[in-house]
XYZ file of C-alpha atoms in Angstrom:
656
model
C 92.915 15.600 44.627
C 89.883 15.453 46.871
C 87.702 13.518 44.399
C 86.573 10.129 45.795
C 86.924 7.069 43.608
C 87.604 3.348 43.637
C 91.106 2.306 44.666
C 92.971 0.224 42.061
C 96.237 -1.595 42.799
C 98.958 -2.570 40.341
C 102.509 -3.915 40.282
C 104.782 -6.641 38.991
C 103.767 -9.059 41.739
C 100.025 -8.735 41.126
C 98.249 -12.118 41.397
C 97.106 -13.912 38.241
C 93.472 -13.913 39.253
C 90.850 -16.035 41.019
C 91.361 -19.791 40.734
C 88.545 -21.468 38.737
C 86.614 -18.162 38.547
C 87.422 -16.573 35.163
C 84.339 -14.342 35.294
C 85.390 -12.853 38.636
C 88.944 -12.467 37.381
C 87.742 -10.581 34.301
C 85.674 -8.285 36.468
C 88.346 -7.499 39.093
C 91.568 -7.588 37.019
C 91.585 -5.061 34.190
C 94.271 -3.932 31.703
C 96.561 -1.250 33.104
C 95.748 1.838 30.988
C 98.977 3.730 31.855
C 101.538 0.906 31.673
C 103.619 -0.066 28.650
C 104.534 -3.474 30.124
C 102.830 -6.338 28.244
C 99.987 -7.922 30.204
C 100.144 -5.329 32.997
C 96.930 -5.179 34.979
C 95.188 -3.345 37.796
C 93.149 -4.929 40.585
C 89.845 -3.328 41.543
C 89.875 -3.445 45.358
C 86.286 -2.336 45.926
C 87.633 0.235 48.391
C 86.644 3.878 48.073
C 89.317 6.530 48.696
C 90.559 9.984 47.779
C 93.859 11.869 47.789
C 94.366 14.602 50.384
C 96.170 17.827 49.409
C 99.334 16.550 51.142
C 99.372 13.411 48.964
C 98.204 10.910 51.567
C 95.383 8.532 50.735
C 92.165 8.725 52.756
C 90.067 5.565 53.041
C 86.331 6.185 52.688
C 84.942 2.691 53.058
C 83.827 -0.077 50.758
C 82.374 0.731 47.360
C 79.386 -1.449 48.209
C 78.654 0.874 51.142
C 78.679 4.003 48.988
C 75.480 4.949 47.203
C 74.459 7.950 45.144
C 70.954 9.270 45.740
C 69.552 12.448 44.239
C 73.044 13.491 43.135
C 74.726 13.028 46.529
C 77.300 10.390 47.515
C 76.242 8.771 50.779
C 78.313 6.483 53.008
C 75.949 3.911 54.497
C 78.517 2.959 57.106
C 78.572 6.535 58.393
C 74.808 6.442 58.963
C 75.177 3.260 61.008
C 78.141 4.705 62.914
C 76.209 7.829 63.908
C 73.247 5.742 65.053
C 75.589 3.686 67.229
C 76.707 6.895 68.912
C 73.217 7.210 70.416
C 73.154 5.541 73.850
C 69.853 3.764 73.136
C 71.225 1.899 70.073
C 73.092 -1.413 70.415
C 73.369 -2.354 66.726
C 72.600 -0.576 63.458
C 72.946 -0.811 59.700
C 71.651 1.101 56.685
C 70.707 0.274 53.113
C 69.478 2.026 49.991
C 66.068 0.923 48.670
C 64.872 1.131 45.050
C 68.187 2.560 43.805
C 67.971 4.143 40.382
C 64.245 4.850 40.642
C 62.300 7.977 41.614
C 61.329 6.127 44.805
C 64.990 5.663 45.872
C 65.418 6.224 49.591
C 67.509 5.248 52.575
C 66.442 2.942 55.374
C 68.180 2.290 58.677
C 67.695 -0.671 61.002
C 68.362 -0.347 64.719
C 68.484 -2.704 67.703
C 67.888 -1.052 71.098
C 70.128 -1.525 74.117
C 66.948 -1.982 76.158
C 64.459 -4.399 74.519
C 61.518 -2.489 76.012
C 62.392 0.429 73.718
C 60.893 -1.536 70.815
C 57.455 -0.651 72.155
C 58.228 3.085 72.068
C 56.703 4.428 68.850
C 58.564 7.739 69.263
C 62.005 6.111 69.324
C 62.601 6.430 65.539
C 61.753 10.142 65.768
C 64.317 10.565 68.551
C 66.956 8.852 66.428
C 66.045 10.948 63.395
C 66.601 14.090 65.491
C 69.976 12.707 66.531
C 70.979 12.090 62.907
C 69.826 15.560 61.894
C 72.713 16.984 63.927
C 75.338 14.489 62.754
C 74.622 14.081 59.057
C 73.738 16.263 56.083
C 70.043 16.403 55.363
C 70.278 14.224 52.262
C 71.840 11.363 54.284
C 69.066 11.030 56.875
C 67.066 7.804 56.270
C 63.433 8.040 55.243
C 62.667 5.036 57.471
C 64.237 3.921 60.729
C 63.104 0.370 61.467
C 63.437 -1.026 65.017
C 64.370 -4.742 65.201
C 64.980 -7.147 68.050
C 68.142 -8.359 66.263
C 69.868 -7.771 62.929
C 69.969 -10.818 60.613
C 73.501 -12.224 60.468
C 74.964 -14.112 57.493
C 77.272 -17.173 57.918
C 80.315 -14.921 57.440
C 79.336 -13.003 60.582
C 78.269 -9.844 58.755
C 74.814 -8.326 58.577
C 72.714 -10.136 55.982
C 71.271 -7.121 54.200
C 69.262 -9.300 51.871
C 67.311 -10.602 54.868
C 66.370 -7.150 56.156
C 62.644 -6.408 55.909
C 62.006 -3.793 53.239
C 59.700 -1.108 54.659
C 56.895 -0.272 52.288
C 55.298 3.114 52.074
C 52.513 2.609 54.555
C 48.985 2.683 53.196
C 46.337 4.839 54.852
C 45.585 3.654 58.362
C 42.275 2.036 59.235
C 41.445 5.095 61.340
C 42.058 7.355 58.343
C 40.556 10.792 58.933
C 40.266 12.935 55.793
C 40.587 16.727 55.820
C 37.469 18.452 57.124
C 38.231 22.157 56.722
C 39.582 24.319 53.887
C 42.897 24.734 55.751
C 43.284 20.981 56.211
C 42.491 20.377 52.546
C 45.050 22.979 51.462
C 47.674 21.421 53.732
C 46.829 17.965 52.359
C 47.352 19.322 48.844
C 50.879 20.391 49.771
C 51.623 16.984 51.288
C 50.260 15.245 48.196
C 52.532 17.281 45.934
C 55.609 16.393 47.981
C 54.855 12.725 48.730
C 53.266 11.875 45.379
C 50.246 10.151 46.926
C 46.576 11.053 47.364
C 45.039 9.411 50.451
C 46.673 11.308 53.323
C 44.793 11.651 56.591
C 45.214 14.557 58.967
C 46.828 12.288 61.599
C 49.079 10.283 59.243
C 52.788 10.476 60.072
C 54.857 12.120 57.315
C 57.763 9.698 57.763
C 55.525 6.635 57.918
C 54.209 7.675 54.506
C 57.704 7.523 53.054
C 58.798 11.106 53.648
C 62.470 11.806 54.219
C 64.420 14.823 55.400
C 64.918 16.354 51.963
C 61.174 16.167 51.380
C 60.652 17.804 54.776
C 62.653 20.807 53.603
C 60.641 20.965 50.382
C 57.390 20.721 52.334
C 58.373 23.475 54.789
C 59.230 25.740 51.883
C 55.765 25.266 50.365
C 54.044 25.658 53.741
C 55.790 28.963 54.414
C 54.943 30.243 50.933
C 51.289 29.175 51.084
C 50.430 29.896 54.727
C 52.921 32.728 55.368
C 53.820 31.018 58.625
C 57.145 30.029 60.153
C 57.616 26.321 60.872
C 60.977 24.995 62.053
C 62.332 21.478 61.607
C 62.097 21.067 65.361
C 58.380 21.826 65.376
C 57.763 19.501 62.452
C 59.681 16.613 64.044
C 57.623 17.051 67.216
C 54.356 16.343 65.384
C 54.814 15.433 61.686
C 51.107 15.343 60.797
C 48.758 17.674 58.962
C 46.843 18.345 62.169
C 50.021 18.979 64.171
C 51.460 21.302 61.553
C 48.309 23.408 61.386
C 48.059 23.494 65.174
C 51.500 25.031 65.431
C 50.824 27.560 62.675
C 47.627 28.608 64.427
C 49.492 28.858 67.724
C 51.739 31.513 66.213
C 48.807 33.905 65.912
C 47.386 33.062 69.315
C 48.198 34.978 72.454
C 48.519 31.652 74.257
C 51.996 31.331 72.736
C 53.284 33.810 75.280
C 52.264 31.400 78.046
C 55.039 29.003 77.052
C 57.767 29.477 79.644
C 60.754 27.266 80.339
C 62.429 29.515 82.901
C 61.580 27.364 85.956
C 63.219 24.317 84.365
C 66.345 26.273 83.472
C 66.693 27.763 86.935
C 66.281 24.354 88.555
C 68.942 22.841 86.305
C 71.526 25.401 87.418
C 71.717 23.637 90.791
C 75.010 21.746 90.808
C 74.937 18.250 92.305
C 75.585 18.823 96.002
C 77.957 15.820 96.080
C 80.402 17.613 93.759
C 82.917 19.297 96.072
C 86.441 20.333 94.992
C 89.248 18.445 96.678
C 91.726 20.295 98.853
C 94.527 18.532 96.971
C 95.727 20.608 94.014
C 96.843 19.313 90.609
C 100.379 19.719 89.295
C 101.150 22.908 87.334
C 102.082 23.200 84.551
C 99.806 20.286 83.632
C 101.361 17.062 82.396
C 98.069 15.318 81.551
C 95.197 17.301 80.037
C 91.626 16.129 79.394
C 89.792 17.556 76.352
C 86.198 17.127 75.178
C 84.894 18.009 71.720
C 88.196 17.361 69.922
C 86.472 15.841 66.868
C 84.731 19.105 65.976
C 86.179 21.941 63.909
C 87.163 24.244 66.769
C 88.018 21.287 69.002
C 90.590 20.049 66.469
C 92.364 23.410 66.473
C 92.159 23.555 70.269
C 93.756 20.103 70.468
C 96.534 21.145 68.096
C 97.289 24.230 70.205
C 97.422 22.179 73.415
C 99.955 19.903 71.747
C 101.916 22.875 70.393
C 101.969 25.153 73.433
C 102.406 22.510 76.152
C 104.441 19.355 76.671
C 101.465 17.547 78.216
C 99.771 14.386 77.028
C 96.219 15.158 75.930
C 93.454 12.694 76.785
C 90.548 13.177 74.350
C 87.020 11.953 75.012
C 85.886 10.358 71.743
C 82.814 8.324 70.871
C 84.420 5.195 69.460
C 84.495 1.443 69.991
C 88.162 1.391 71.033
C 91.131 3.693 71.549
C 92.873 2.687 68.295
C 89.805 3.594 66.236
C 89.418 6.880 68.092
C 93.057 7.819 67.585
C 92.849 7.126 63.867
C 89.708 9.255 63.653
C 91.331 12.174 65.471
C 94.512 11.945 63.428
C 92.449 11.958 60.236
C 90.564 15.070 61.385
C 93.790 16.896 62.227
C 95.212 15.946 58.829
C 92.087 17.252 57.107
C 92.680 20.669 58.696
C 96.445 20.499 57.928
C 97.265 20.371 61.652
C 98.798 16.940 62.192
C 102.385 16.582 63.380
C 103.926 13.099 63.452
C 105.729 13.897 66.713
C 102.389 14.144 68.540
C 101.494 10.463 68.242
C 102.729 9.374 71.679
C 101.152 12.377 73.440
C 97.684 11.830 72.013
C 95.603 9.550 74.251
C 92.009 8.425 73.630
C 89.286 7.937 76.245
C 86.356 6.099 74.583
C 83.201 7.559 76.093
C 80.058 9.604 75.610
C 79.340 13.147 76.776
C 75.670 12.331 77.426
C 76.275 9.496 79.913
C 77.025 9.595 83.660
C 80.795 9.585 84.187
C 81.017 9.794 80.373
C 80.003 6.126 80.180
C 83.168 5.022 81.986
C 83.217 2.367 84.686
C 83.419 3.956 88.127
C 86.954 2.612 88.646
C 88.115 3.949 85.264
C 86.576 7.342 86.032
C 88.382 7.456 89.381
C 91.688 6.426 87.795
C 91.323 9.120 85.133
C 90.523 11.762 87.758
C 93.637 10.808 89.731
C 96.108 11.351 86.867
C 94.720 14.479 85.162
C 96.093 17.958 85.847
C 93.684 20.143 83.820
C 90.383 19.851 81.935
C 89.286 21.716 78.801
C 85.559 21.257 78.268
C 84.714 22.201 74.685
C 82.279 19.411 73.779
C 78.652 20.320 73.053
C 75.796 19.414 70.732
C 75.365 22.513 68.546
C 71.873 22.650 67.076
C 69.807 25.822 66.901
C 66.513 24.166 65.945
C 66.280 21.657 68.786
C 64.702 22.575 72.126
C 66.578 22.683 75.401
C 65.144 19.339 76.558
C 66.862 17.455 73.723
C 70.235 19.204 74.164
C 70.297 18.991 77.957
C 71.957 15.567 78.225
C 75.040 16.496 76.208
C 75.415 20.192 76.966
C 74.235 20.471 80.580
C 74.709 17.052 82.137
C 77.931 16.611 80.166
C 79.249 19.820 81.733
C 78.291 18.586 85.196
C 80.296 15.398 84.574
C 83.286 17.508 83.470
C 82.989 19.446 86.749
C 82.731 16.158 88.663
C 85.926 14.948 86.975
C 87.674 18.230 87.850
C 86.735 17.935 91.524
C 87.352 14.228 92.020
C 90.679 12.889 93.295
C 92.471 16.231 93.179
C 91.247 19.681 92.255
C 92.060 20.351 88.605
C 91.610 23.669 86.741
C 88.554 23.574 84.465
C 88.591 25.646 81.284
C 85.068 25.904 79.882
C 84.277 27.058 76.326
C 81.010 28.995 76.488
C 79.404 31.547 74.158
C 78.742 35.290 74.497
C 75.134 34.537 73.572
C 74.479 33.563 77.196
C 73.793 37.285 77.479
C 70.550 38.257 75.816
C 69.642 41.541 74.188
C 65.943 40.881 74.761
C 64.261 43.257 77.154
C 66.815 45.995 76.380
C 67.114 48.687 73.753
C 69.911 50.500 71.986
C 73.394 49.147 72.720
C 73.953 46.898 75.707
C 77.594 46.733 76.818
C 78.659 43.449 78.447
C 81.771 43.365 80.624
C 83.591 40.077 81.170
C 82.950 40.373 84.896
C 79.186 40.847 84.458
C 77.248 37.939 85.980
C 74.853 35.919 83.893
C 71.447 35.961 85.538
C 67.831 35.141 84.901
C 66.590 38.647 84.247
C 66.117 37.830 80.571
C 67.028 34.354 79.394
C 67.842 33.441 75.780
C 65.090 31.782 73.733
C 67.280 29.547 71.566
C 67.399 25.984 72.953
C 71.127 25.606 72.318
C 71.979 28.928 73.969
C 69.725 28.023 76.894
C 71.753 24.845 77.390
C 75.008 26.845 77.343
C 73.523 29.351 79.814
C 72.676 26.566 82.263
C 76.061 24.878 81.724
C 77.980 28.092 82.388
C 75.879 28.628 85.501
C 77.039 25.225 86.744
C 80.673 26.230 86.211
C 80.165 29.432 88.195
C 78.538 27.351 90.954
C 81.594 25.078 91.028
C 83.887 28.111 91.224
C 81.863 29.357 94.198
C 82.651 26.021 95.907
C 86.366 26.551 95.358
C 87.099 24.941 91.969
C 89.755 26.829 89.963
C 88.160 27.535 86.586
C 88.046 29.953 83.666
C 85.313 30.645 81.122
C 85.960 31.611 77.494
C 83.271 33.133 75.295
C 84.427 33.223 71.652
C 82.143 34.739 69.036
C 81.429 32.848 65.797
C 84.524 30.817 64.897
C 85.718 31.820 61.438
C 87.923 30.211 58.829
C 91.711 29.927 59.143
C 93.338 33.179 58.031
C 96.130 31.435 56.085
C 94.734 28.148 54.797
C 91.111 29.266 54.350
C 89.881 26.041 55.985
C 86.453 26.438 57.571
C 83.723 24.579 59.420
C 81.396 23.188 56.707
C 78.611 22.766 59.282
C 78.626 26.416 60.354
C 75.492 28.322 59.432
C 77.304 31.454 58.254
C 79.420 29.531 55.769
C 76.426 27.616 54.470
C 74.716 30.966 54.012
C 77.695 32.363 52.098
C 77.735 29.319 49.803
C 74.045 29.836 49.140
C 74.538 33.537 48.450
C 77.057 32.626 45.751
C 74.447 30.408 44.113
C 71.780 33.139 44.275
C 74.345 35.826 43.327
C 72.954 37.992 46.096
C 72.788 38.315 49.866
C 70.096 39.545 52.261
C 71.092 42.954 53.545
C 71.666 43.069 57.279
C 72.288 39.351 57.860
C 76.094 39.368 57.616
C 76.649 41.837 60.460
C 78.258 39.317 62.813
C 81.379 39.117 64.914
C 83.710 36.504 63.409
C 86.885 35.315 65.140
C 89.401 33.452 62.925
C 90.052 29.991 64.324
C 93.834 30.493 64.239
C 93.454 33.292 66.782
C 90.699 31.923 69.005
C 92.368 28.561 69.667
C 95.900 29.807 70.536
C 94.411 32.653 72.589
C 92.426 30.292 74.802
C 95.373 27.955 75.375
C 97.712 30.906 76.048
C 95.309 32.470 78.564
C 94.651 29.134 80.264
C 98.351 28.771 81.149
C 98.415 32.012 83.147
C 97.630 31.349 86.839
C 96.301 34.908 87.216
C 93.587 34.144 84.644
C 91.822 31.543 86.788
C 88.489 32.652 88.200
C 87.746 34.984 85.281
C 85.673 35.049 82.124
C 87.148 36.115 78.774
C 85.444 37.530 75.696
C 87.109 36.653 72.404
C 85.475 39.118 70.031
C 86.977 40.551 66.855
C 87.663 44.298 67.138
C 86.007 44.818 63.734
C 82.626 43.069 63.221
C 82.061 41.393 59.873
C 80.533 43.579 57.179
C 79.550 42.529 53.644
C 82.103 44.740 51.863
C 85.267 42.568 52.136
C 83.283 39.409 51.393
C 81.641 40.971 48.334
C 85.027 42.248 47.127
C 86.585 38.787 47.491
C 83.699 37.101 45.694
C 83.841 39.636 42.853
C 87.584 39.065 42.434
C 86.914 35.348 42.020
C 84.168 35.936 39.451
C 81.145 35.682 41.769
C 79.596 39.173 41.982
C 77.065 39.586 44.786
C 74.327 42.183 45.027
C 72.436 43.206 48.148
C 68.690 42.568 48.273
C 66.117 43.492 50.908
C 65.438 40.561 53.209
C 61.924 39.908 51.863
C 63.104 39.934 48.227
C 66.091 37.691 48.934
C 63.834 35.269 50.798
C 61.524 35.044 47.770
C 64.539 34.146 45.635
C 65.623 31.539 48.212
C 62.160 29.945 48.351
C 61.905 29.860 44.566
C 65.257 28.121 44.218
C 64.523 25.683 47.048
C 61.143 24.809 45.551
C 62.707 24.071 42.139
C 65.711 22.217 43.567
C 64.647 20.604 46.870
C 67.889 18.605 47.080
C 70.087 21.691 47.101
C 72.028 23.247 49.964
C 69.755 26.275 49.806
C 66.695 24.195 50.636
C 68.227 23.291 54.004
C 68.400 26.988 54.940
C 64.712 27.737 54.443
C 63.661 27.056 58.069
C 66.139 29.700 59.265
C 64.519 32.494 57.268
C 60.961 33.148 58.434
C 58.572 35.436 56.640
C 58.998 39.063 57.764
C 55.582 39.013 59.465
C 56.262 35.730 61.270
C 59.071 36.828 63.561
C 58.697 35.251 66.992
C 60.085 38.405 68.622
C 58.827 41.493 66.801
C 60.408 43.859 69.344
C 64.013 44.672 68.340
C 66.574 43.478 70.860
C 69.509 45.554 72.012
C 72.756 45.325 70.084
C 75.308 43.647 72.337
C 78.838 44.995 72.649
C 81.331 42.727 74.427
C 84.219 44.305 76.317
C 87.399 42.217 76.276
C 89.648 43.914 78.859
C 90.608 40.619 80.537
C 91.495 39.100 77.168
C 93.599 42.039 75.989
C 95.469 42.172 79.290
C 96.127 38.437 79.293
C 97.387 38.441 75.695
C 99.525 41.588 76.001
C 102.768 39.588 75.724
C 101.529 37.007 73.193
C 103.440 36.656 69.919
C 100.292 36.342 67.773
C 97.657 38.878 66.807
C 94.074 38.758 65.630
C 93.950 38.644 61.794
C 92.027 41.358 59.983
C 88.884 40.433 58.053
C 90.183 41.726 54.734
C 89.093 40.718 51.203
C 92.218 38.508 51.087
C 90.992 36.658 54.196
C 87.665 35.861 52.554
C 89.279 35.069 49.213
C 91.296 32.263 50.818
C 88.094 30.914 52.349
C 86.085 31.192 49.114
C 88.769 29.298 47.218
C 88.207 26.398 49.617
C 84.484 26.175 48.895
C 83.241 23.300 46.719
C 82.326 24.247 43.186
C 78.603 24.913 42.930
C 76.470 23.812 40.011
C 73.224 25.406 38.949
C 71.248 23.225 41.361
C 73.215 24.457 44.316
C 74.425 20.921 45.055
C 78.054 20.442 46.004
C 80.405 18.699 43.586
C 83.749 17.392 44.905
């Protein structure tokens, strides 16, 4: 169960083989190893699949599209699919180059929607940033090659054999060698990672054949050698020796404090003046609900609760080529989290679209028609990435929220339920404990520094602006969404759970880093849906914070029970252990965490921020009559989660 493999078919009516092709027949039709019937055979379909825990079969794609690089199984079709989700890409495919050799790498080929994009040398970098949020690090292509068109074979499929193979680019004609001791030391690190000698200070890391796993390895060595903190975001912005050193030097310069994005954020909080709520009110209770972000972990549970607690049809915005594909994708996600109910099929509706596009990419008539039939909107969709700057996340998180508000106001006024984050309140500029009431306004006295949180701050400001114009709305600020208290299912992309997996590998944890507020997903999702159905809750904000913040003790107890004892280490010592492991095993999960753990003397904000305490009076009052309660974060809670984790080998790589 859960282990992918090739799908074989058997049965009494199995065909005899391929006519006039005995070699192909011998390859595809093999003796049935578990049948006692004479001559019984199995047919190798070439499809890749796995069994789910409930016994259903999950299709993973064609075997030809599955490759194994550096110990990881990679679905080439998934790389192409994620590229197609970017609005600038019209066509895409991916291949593996030099399989089975030390030079094995992935390459993607993209055709732009606008032909003029081919002249934009930064376009591949933009796409690589996009993939960094959608795919694991090991699945990000080393090269992204722009083409005017993809070569097509007579059968109508992409002719992969005709794709140009990108070579590792030789030194440019304007090659500039290192001139200073720092540049020579940085070149030495690049040489060790890339396995080549002639690297100029302005040569692009990715043009030289670097890929995302090598980036992680390089950042680890840079931080160890230079004792400086370099994020993936900074490296993607200027992946050259000169650019890397410039950023490291900027860290020690007072000019860094001159960087200020506040004016841009304040300007972006101005809601489009054409968005005015209609005087016509939607039907309550809602019969047609619109939901964004349903394909994510929390979004899937939110969708399930909307289907459980209401009788409404739920219209989900999904990036897909057609509604049938989107529905299958959503159903598969709900099945993965053990949420699917066969009776929901007729109530689940798909709206193919994109959060980053005006009117979600819908035709104006379709947008108007959708606005006319909806009765409520739940806006949960967002691009969660804590390394990217605000400018990159703005389209999905800020402009996407404005389009959700536009949809709520158009045709008839529909309640908008917005999923925000308590991090819109910053502890910077304060000391001690700062208590935040649900009714406290967010303001610009001290804005968050994280690009993702900045985007949520601006988006929530837009919702408050819409409420001031008369739109009925509510705002929900859940803390970190935790695993399911009964099934142990968790979000594999969540930083905390990646950190816990890594701590198991290192058999230790950095003291002080697990003091977070974690809200089990099976409380957060029903609580939001329950509150949203109370008319007296409109116009308010709600904090969904666990009454007992997470501490290491129950997690350590659960891990010890399962045979994984954990010891606490000072941050600096644990970081040394992390860097050592990541340097030895650059393909491991731990290597991807290195950018999140700067050297103790490289903190961007040396002044301690206030500890934030979130009051939840509105939430407790609204849930007073609810039949469910918030689960305790006991050792049993974490044991169920830990039992769901993939087995970890000595390299820290995940094995199914």
